[in-house]
Short mmCIF file of C-alpha atoms in Angstrom, two decimals:
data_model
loop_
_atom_site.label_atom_id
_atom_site.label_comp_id
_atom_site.label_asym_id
_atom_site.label_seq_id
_atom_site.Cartn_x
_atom_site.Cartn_y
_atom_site.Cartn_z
CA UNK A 1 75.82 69.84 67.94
CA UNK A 2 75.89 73.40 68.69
CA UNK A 3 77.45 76.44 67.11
CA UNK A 4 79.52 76.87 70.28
CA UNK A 5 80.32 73.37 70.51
CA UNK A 6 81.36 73.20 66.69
CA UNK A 7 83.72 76.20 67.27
CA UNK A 8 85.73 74.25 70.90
CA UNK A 9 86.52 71.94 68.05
CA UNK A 10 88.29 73.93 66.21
CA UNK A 11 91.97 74.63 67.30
CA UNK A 12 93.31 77.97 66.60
CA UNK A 13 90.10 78.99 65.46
CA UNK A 14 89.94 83.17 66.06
CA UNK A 15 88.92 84.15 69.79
CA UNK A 16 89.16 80.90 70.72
CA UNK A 17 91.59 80.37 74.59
CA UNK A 18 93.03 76.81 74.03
CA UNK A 19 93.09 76.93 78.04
CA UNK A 20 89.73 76.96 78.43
CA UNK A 21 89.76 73.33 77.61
CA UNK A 22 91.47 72.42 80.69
CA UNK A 23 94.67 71.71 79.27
CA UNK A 24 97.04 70.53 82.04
CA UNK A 25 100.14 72.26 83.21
CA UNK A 26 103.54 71.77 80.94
CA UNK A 27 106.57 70.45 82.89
CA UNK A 28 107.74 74.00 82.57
CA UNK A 29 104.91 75.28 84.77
CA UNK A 30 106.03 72.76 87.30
CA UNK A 31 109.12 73.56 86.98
CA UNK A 32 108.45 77.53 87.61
CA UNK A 33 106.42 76.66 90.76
CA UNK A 34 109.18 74.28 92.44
CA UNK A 35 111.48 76.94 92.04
CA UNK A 36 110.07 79.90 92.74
CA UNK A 37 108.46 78.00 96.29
CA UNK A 38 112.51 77.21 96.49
CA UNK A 39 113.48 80.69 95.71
CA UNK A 40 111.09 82.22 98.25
CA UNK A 41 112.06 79.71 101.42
CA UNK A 42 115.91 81.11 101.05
CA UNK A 43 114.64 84.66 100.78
CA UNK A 44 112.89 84.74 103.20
CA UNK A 45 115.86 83.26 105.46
CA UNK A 46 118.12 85.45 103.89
CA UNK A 47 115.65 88.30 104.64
CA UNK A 48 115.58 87.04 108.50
CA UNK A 49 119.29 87.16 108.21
CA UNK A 50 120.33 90.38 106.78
CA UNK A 51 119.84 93.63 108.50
CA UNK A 52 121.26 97.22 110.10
CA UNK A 53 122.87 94.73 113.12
CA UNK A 54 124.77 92.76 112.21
CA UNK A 55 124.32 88.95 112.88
CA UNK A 56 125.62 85.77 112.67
CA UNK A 57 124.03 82.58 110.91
CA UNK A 58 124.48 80.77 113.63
CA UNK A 59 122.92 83.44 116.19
CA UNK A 60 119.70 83.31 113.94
CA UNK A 61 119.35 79.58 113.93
CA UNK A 62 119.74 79.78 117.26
CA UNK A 63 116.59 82.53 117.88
CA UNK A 64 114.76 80.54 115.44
CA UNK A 65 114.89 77.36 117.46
CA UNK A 66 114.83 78.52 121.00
CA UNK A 67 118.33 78.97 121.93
CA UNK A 68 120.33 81.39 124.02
CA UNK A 69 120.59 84.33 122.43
CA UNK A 70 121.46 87.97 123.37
CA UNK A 71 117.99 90.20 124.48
CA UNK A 72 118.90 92.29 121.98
CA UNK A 73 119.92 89.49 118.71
CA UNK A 74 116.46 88.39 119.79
CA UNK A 75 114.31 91.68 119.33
CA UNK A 76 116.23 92.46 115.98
CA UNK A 77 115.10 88.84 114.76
CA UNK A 78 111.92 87.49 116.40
CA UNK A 79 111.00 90.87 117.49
CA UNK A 80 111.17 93.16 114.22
CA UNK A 81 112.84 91.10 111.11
CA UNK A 82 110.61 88.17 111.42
CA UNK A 83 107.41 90.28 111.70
CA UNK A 84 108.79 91.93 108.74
CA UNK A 85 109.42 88.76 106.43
CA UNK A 86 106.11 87.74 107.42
CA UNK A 87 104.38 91.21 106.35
CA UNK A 88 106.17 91.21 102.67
CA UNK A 89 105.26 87.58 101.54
CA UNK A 90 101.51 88.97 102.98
CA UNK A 91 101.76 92.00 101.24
CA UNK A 92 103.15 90.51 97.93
CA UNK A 93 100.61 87.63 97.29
CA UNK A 94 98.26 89.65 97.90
CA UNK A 95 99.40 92.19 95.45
CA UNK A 96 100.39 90.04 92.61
CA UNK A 97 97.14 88.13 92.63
CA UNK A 98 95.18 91.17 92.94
CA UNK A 99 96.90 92.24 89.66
CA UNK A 100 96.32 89.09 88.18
CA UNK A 101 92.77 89.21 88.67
CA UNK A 102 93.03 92.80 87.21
CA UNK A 103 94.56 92.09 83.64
CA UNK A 104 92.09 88.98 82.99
CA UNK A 105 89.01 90.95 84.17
CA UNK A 106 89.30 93.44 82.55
CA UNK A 107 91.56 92.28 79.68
CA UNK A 108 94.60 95.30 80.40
CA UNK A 109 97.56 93.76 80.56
CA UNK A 110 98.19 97.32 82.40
CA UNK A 111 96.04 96.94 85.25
CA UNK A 112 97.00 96.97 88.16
CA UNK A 113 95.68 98.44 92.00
CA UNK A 114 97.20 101.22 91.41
CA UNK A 115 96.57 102.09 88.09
CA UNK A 116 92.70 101.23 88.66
CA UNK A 117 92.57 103.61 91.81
CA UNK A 118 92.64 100.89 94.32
CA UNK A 119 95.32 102.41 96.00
CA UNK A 120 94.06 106.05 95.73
CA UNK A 121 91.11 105.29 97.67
CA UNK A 122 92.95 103.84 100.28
CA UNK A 123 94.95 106.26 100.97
CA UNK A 124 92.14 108.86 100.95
CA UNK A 125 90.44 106.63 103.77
CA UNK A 126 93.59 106.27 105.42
CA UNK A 127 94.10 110.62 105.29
CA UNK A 128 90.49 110.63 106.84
CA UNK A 129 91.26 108.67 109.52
CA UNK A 130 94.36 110.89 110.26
CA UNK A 131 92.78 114.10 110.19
CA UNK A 132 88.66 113.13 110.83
CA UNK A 133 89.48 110.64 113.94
CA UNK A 134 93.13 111.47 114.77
CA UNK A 135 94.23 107.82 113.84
CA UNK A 136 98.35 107.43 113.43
CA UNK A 137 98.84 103.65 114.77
CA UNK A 138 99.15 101.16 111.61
CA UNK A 139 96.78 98.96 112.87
CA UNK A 140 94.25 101.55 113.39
CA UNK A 141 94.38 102.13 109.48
CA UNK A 142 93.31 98.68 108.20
CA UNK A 143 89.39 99.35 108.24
CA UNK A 144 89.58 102.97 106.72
CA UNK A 145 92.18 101.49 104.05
CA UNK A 146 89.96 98.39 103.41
CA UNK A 147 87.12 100.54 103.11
CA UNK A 148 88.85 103.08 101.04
CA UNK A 149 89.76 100.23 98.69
CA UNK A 150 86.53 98.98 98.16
CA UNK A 151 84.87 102.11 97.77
CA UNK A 152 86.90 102.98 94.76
CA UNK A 153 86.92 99.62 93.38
CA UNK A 154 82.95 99.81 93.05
CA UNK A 155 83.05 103.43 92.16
CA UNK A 156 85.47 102.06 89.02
CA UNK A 157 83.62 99.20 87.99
CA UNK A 158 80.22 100.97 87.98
CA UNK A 159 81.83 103.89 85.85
CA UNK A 160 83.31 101.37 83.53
CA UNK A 161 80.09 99.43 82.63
CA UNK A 162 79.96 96.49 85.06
CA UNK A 163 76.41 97.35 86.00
CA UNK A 164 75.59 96.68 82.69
CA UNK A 165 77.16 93.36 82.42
CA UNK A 166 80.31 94.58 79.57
CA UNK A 167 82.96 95.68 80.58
CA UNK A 168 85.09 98.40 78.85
CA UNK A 169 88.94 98.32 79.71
CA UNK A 170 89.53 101.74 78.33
CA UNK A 171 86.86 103.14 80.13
CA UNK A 172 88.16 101.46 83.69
CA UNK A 173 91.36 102.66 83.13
CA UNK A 174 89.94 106.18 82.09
CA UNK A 175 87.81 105.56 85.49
CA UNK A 176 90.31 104.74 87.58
CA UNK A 177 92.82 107.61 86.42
CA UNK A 178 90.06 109.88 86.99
CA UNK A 179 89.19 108.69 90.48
CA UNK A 180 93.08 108.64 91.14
CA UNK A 181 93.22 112.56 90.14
CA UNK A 182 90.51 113.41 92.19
CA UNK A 183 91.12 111.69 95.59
CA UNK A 184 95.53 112.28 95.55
CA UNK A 185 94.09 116.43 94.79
CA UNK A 186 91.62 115.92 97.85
CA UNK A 187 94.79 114.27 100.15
CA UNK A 188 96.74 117.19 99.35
CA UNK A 189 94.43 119.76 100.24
CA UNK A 190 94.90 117.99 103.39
CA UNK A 191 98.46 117.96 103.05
CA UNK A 192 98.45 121.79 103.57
CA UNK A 193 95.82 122.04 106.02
CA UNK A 194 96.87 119.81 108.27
CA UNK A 195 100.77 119.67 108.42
CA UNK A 196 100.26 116.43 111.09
CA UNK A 197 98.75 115.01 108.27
CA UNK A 198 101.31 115.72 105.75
CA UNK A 199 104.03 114.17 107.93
CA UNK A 200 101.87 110.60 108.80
CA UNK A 201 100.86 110.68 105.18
CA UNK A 202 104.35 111.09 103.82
CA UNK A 203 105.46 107.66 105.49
CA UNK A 204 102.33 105.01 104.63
CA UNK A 205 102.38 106.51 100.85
CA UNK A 206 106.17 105.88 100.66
CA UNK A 207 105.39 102.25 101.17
CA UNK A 208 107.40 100.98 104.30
CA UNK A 209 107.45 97.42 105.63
CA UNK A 210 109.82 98.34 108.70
CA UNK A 211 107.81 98.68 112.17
CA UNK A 212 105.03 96.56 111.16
CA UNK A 213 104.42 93.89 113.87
CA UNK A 214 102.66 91.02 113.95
CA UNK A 215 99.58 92.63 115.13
CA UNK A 216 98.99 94.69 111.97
CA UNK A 217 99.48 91.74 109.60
CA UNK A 218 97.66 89.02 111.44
CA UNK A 219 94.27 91.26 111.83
CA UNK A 220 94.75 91.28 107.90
CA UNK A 221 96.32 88.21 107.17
CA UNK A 222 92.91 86.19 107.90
CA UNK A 223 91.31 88.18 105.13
CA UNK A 224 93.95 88.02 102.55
CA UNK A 225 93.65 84.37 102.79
CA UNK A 226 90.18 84.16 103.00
CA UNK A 227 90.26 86.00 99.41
CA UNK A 228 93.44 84.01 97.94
CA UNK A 229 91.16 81.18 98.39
CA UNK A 230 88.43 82.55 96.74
CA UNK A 231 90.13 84.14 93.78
CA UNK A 232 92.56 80.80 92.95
CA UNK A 233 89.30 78.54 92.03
CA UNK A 234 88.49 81.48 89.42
CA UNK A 235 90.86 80.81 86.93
CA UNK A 236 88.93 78.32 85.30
CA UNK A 237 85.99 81.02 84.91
CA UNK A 238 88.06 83.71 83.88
CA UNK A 239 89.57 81.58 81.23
CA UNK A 240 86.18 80.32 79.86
CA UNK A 241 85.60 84.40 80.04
CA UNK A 242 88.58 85.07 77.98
CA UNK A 243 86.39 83.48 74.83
CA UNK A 244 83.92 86.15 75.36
CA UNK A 245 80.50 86.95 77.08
CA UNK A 246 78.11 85.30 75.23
CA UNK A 247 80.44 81.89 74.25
CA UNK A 248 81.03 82.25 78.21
CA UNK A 249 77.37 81.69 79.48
CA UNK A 250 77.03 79.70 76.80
CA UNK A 251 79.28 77.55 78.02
CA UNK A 252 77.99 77.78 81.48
CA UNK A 253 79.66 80.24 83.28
CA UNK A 254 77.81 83.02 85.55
CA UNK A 255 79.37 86.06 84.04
CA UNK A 256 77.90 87.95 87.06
CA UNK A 257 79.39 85.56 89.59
CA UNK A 258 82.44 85.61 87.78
CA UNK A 259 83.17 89.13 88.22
CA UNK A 260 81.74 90.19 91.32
CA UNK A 261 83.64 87.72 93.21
CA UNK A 262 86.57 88.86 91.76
CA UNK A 263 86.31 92.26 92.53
CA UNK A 264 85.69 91.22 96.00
CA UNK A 265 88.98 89.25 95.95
CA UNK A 266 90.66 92.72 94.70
CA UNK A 267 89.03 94.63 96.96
CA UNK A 268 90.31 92.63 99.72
CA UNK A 269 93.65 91.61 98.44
CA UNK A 270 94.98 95.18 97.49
CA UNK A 271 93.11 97.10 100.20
CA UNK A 272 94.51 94.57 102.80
CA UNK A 273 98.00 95.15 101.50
CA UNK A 274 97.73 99.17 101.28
CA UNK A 275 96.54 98.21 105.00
CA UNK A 276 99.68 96.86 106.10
CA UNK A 277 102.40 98.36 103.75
CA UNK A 278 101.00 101.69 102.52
CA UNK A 279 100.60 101.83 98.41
CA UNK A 280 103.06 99.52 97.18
CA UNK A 281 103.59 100.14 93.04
CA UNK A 282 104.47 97.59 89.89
CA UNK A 283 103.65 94.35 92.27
CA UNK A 284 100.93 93.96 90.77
CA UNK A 285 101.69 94.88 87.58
CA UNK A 286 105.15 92.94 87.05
CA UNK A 287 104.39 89.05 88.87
CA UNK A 288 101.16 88.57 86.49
CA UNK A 289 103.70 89.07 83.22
CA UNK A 290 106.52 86.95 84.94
CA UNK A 291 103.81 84.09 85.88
CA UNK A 292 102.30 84.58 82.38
CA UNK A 293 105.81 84.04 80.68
CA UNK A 294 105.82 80.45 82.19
CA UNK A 295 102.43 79.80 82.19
CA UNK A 296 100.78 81.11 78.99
CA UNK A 297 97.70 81.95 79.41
CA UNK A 298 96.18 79.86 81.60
CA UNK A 299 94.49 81.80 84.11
CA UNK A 300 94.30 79.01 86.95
CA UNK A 301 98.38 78.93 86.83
CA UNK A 302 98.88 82.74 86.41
CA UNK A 303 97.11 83.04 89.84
CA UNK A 304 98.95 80.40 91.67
CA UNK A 305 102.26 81.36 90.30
CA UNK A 306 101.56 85.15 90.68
CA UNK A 307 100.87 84.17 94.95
CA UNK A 308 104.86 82.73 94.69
CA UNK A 309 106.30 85.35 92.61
CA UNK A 310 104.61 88.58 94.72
CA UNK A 311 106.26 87.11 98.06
CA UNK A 312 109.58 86.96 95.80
CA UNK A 313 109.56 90.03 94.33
CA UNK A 314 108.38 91.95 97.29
CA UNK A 315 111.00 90.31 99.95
CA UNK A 316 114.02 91.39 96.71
CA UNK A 317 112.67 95.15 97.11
CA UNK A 318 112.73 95.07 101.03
CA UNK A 319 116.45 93.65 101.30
CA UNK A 320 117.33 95.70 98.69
CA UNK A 321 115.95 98.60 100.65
CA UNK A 322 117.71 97.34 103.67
CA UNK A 323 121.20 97.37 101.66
CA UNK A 324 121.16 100.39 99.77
CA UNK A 325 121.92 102.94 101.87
CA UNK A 326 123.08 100.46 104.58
CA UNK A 327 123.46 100.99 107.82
CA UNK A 328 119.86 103.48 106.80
CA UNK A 329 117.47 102.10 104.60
CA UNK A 330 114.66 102.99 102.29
CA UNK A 331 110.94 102.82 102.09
CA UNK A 332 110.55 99.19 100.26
CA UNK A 333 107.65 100.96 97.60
CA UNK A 334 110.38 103.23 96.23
CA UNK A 335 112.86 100.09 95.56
CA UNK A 336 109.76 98.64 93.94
CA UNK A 337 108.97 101.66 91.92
CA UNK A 338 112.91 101.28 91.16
CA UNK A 339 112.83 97.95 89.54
CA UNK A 340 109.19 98.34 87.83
CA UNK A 341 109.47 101.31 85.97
CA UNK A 342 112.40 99.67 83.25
CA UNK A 343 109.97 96.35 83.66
CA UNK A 344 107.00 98.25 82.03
CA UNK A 345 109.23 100.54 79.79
CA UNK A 346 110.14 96.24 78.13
CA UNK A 347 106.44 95.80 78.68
CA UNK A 348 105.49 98.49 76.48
CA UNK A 349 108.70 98.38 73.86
CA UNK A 350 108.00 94.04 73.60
CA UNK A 351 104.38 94.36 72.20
CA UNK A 352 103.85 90.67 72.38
CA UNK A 353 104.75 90.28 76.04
CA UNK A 354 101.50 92.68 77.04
CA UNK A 355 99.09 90.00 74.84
CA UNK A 356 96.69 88.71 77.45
#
């Protein structure tokens, strides 16, 4: 019997993740993921139903099925708030994962796209496509913004120590702070060269799900799905990694693999939501926490749960948006911003809650 193998059989020996085992789900898991799919199926009607027009139940069912409607009932639903519903649960799985993937990599519960620079270098990409190739369509944005993502996602990972196979959190946050400086001071320089630039900036970094069509999110929705699937199978990895390197390949698992697929899967998932909905804050740091209180720390659960509970989250912001300052509205990442900044005050007051 091996060292490694002597300490697995020790419960609640120090260091050790009891999930790593395999343990299955508790009923209250189950429980959490019934619901929340429950919770986000009448969101997401309510979010078809409510708007700056006012319509009837009845009139929606009756878009939603093929019946006679008014020209105009029928843009406002099937023309601009179904596009919109569909854009928010993109945009807020792909988010909360993303975050997920985030805290257990790199073992912050205070990571996040945004705090790691993910979102800073997608909207420097996206202010080079404005001014370098006179881009202002939202669809003409998702390559420079994927690109933009992934480009500061390597840049933060090689600065923190990845290359070298350990991984620093303080020094990836440090990183990605850093980076973050650097790029938002390069935007605004062209800010005040370019006041075209200012004004297409000052929308996409407000964070705004109105206007998108289906267009914009079903050139990206291909490749947020294409990483969802990839990231969900690494819980199991990420929870052997939460013992440690060296128990890790011990145990088997391909540290490398392990974390170059998931920053791949971060890459994608937060540059293809900056893509569609601009920089969209405290997603992706709020739904890992929420899927964590139900889950523990199971990574394999905090990732499925986190892709129900972004979509939830994210569709409460945008009808709250809608609402506010009804019959106006406002841009759905300020809402966000809103209701995350007393979340992560808790966070940071409730010690035990940030415990990866």
């Amino acid at each position: 019997m091996t060292a490694e193998s002597r300490t697995l059989r020790r419960p609640g020996r120090p260091g050790m993740h009891p999930h790593a085992l395999g343990r299955s789900a508790t009923p209250r898991t189950r429980f959490a993921l019934v619901a929340g799919l429950l919770v986000l199926l009448l969101l997401g009607l309510a979010s078809i139903s409510i708007g700056s027009r006012g319509i009837g139940l009845d009139t929606v069912w009756a878009a939603l099925t093929g019946g006679d409607v008014s020209a105009a009932d029928d843009h406002a639903i099937l023309g601009l708030r179904v596009p919109r519903t569909f854009a928010a649960v993109v945009v807020g799985a792909a988010l909360a994962v993303s975050g997920a993937l985030m805290q257990s990599l790199t073992r912050n519960p205070l990571a996040e796209p945004g705090l790691l620079g993910v979102s800073a270098g997608s909207a420097f990409a996206v202010a080079i496509a404005i001014v370098g190739f006179g881009i202002t369509a939202p669809l003409g944005y998702i390559w420079f913004a994927l690109a933009g993502a992934f480009f500061a996602t390597v840049t933060v990972a090689l600065i923190g120590g990845m290359s070298s196979g350990r991984v620093d959190p303080m020094r990836l946050v440090l990183a990605g702070v850093a980076l973050s400086a650097v790029l938002s001071g390069i935007i605004g320089a062209l800010r005040v060269s370019d006041p075209r630039t200012f004004n297409a900036l000052q929308v996409w970094e407000a964070g705004i799900l109105a206007g998108r069509g289906l267009d914009v999110t079903l050139t990206v929705a291909p490749l947020v799905l294409a990483a969802l699937l990839v990231a969900l199978p690494l819980g199991k990895g990420l929870n052997t990694l939460a013992l440690g390197d060296e128990l890790a390949a011990a145990l088997g698992v391909s540290l490398w693999k392990t974390r170059v697929l998931s920053i791949l899967a971060i890459t994608v998932l937060a540059g293809g939501a900056a893509a569609i909905a601009g920089p969209i804050a405290f997603i992706g740091l709020m739904v890992p926490h929420a899927a964590r209180w139900f889950a523990g720390a199971d990574q394999r659960w905090v990732l499925l749960l986190s892709m129900v509970f972004g979509p939830i989250l994210m569709l409460t912001a945008d009808i709250i948006a809608r609402l506010i300052v009804w019959p106006g509205e406002m841009p759905v990442g300020l809402v966000s911003a809103l209701i995350g900044a007393p979340v992560l005050v808790l966070l940071i007051r409730r010690r035990k809650a940030l415990k990866l």
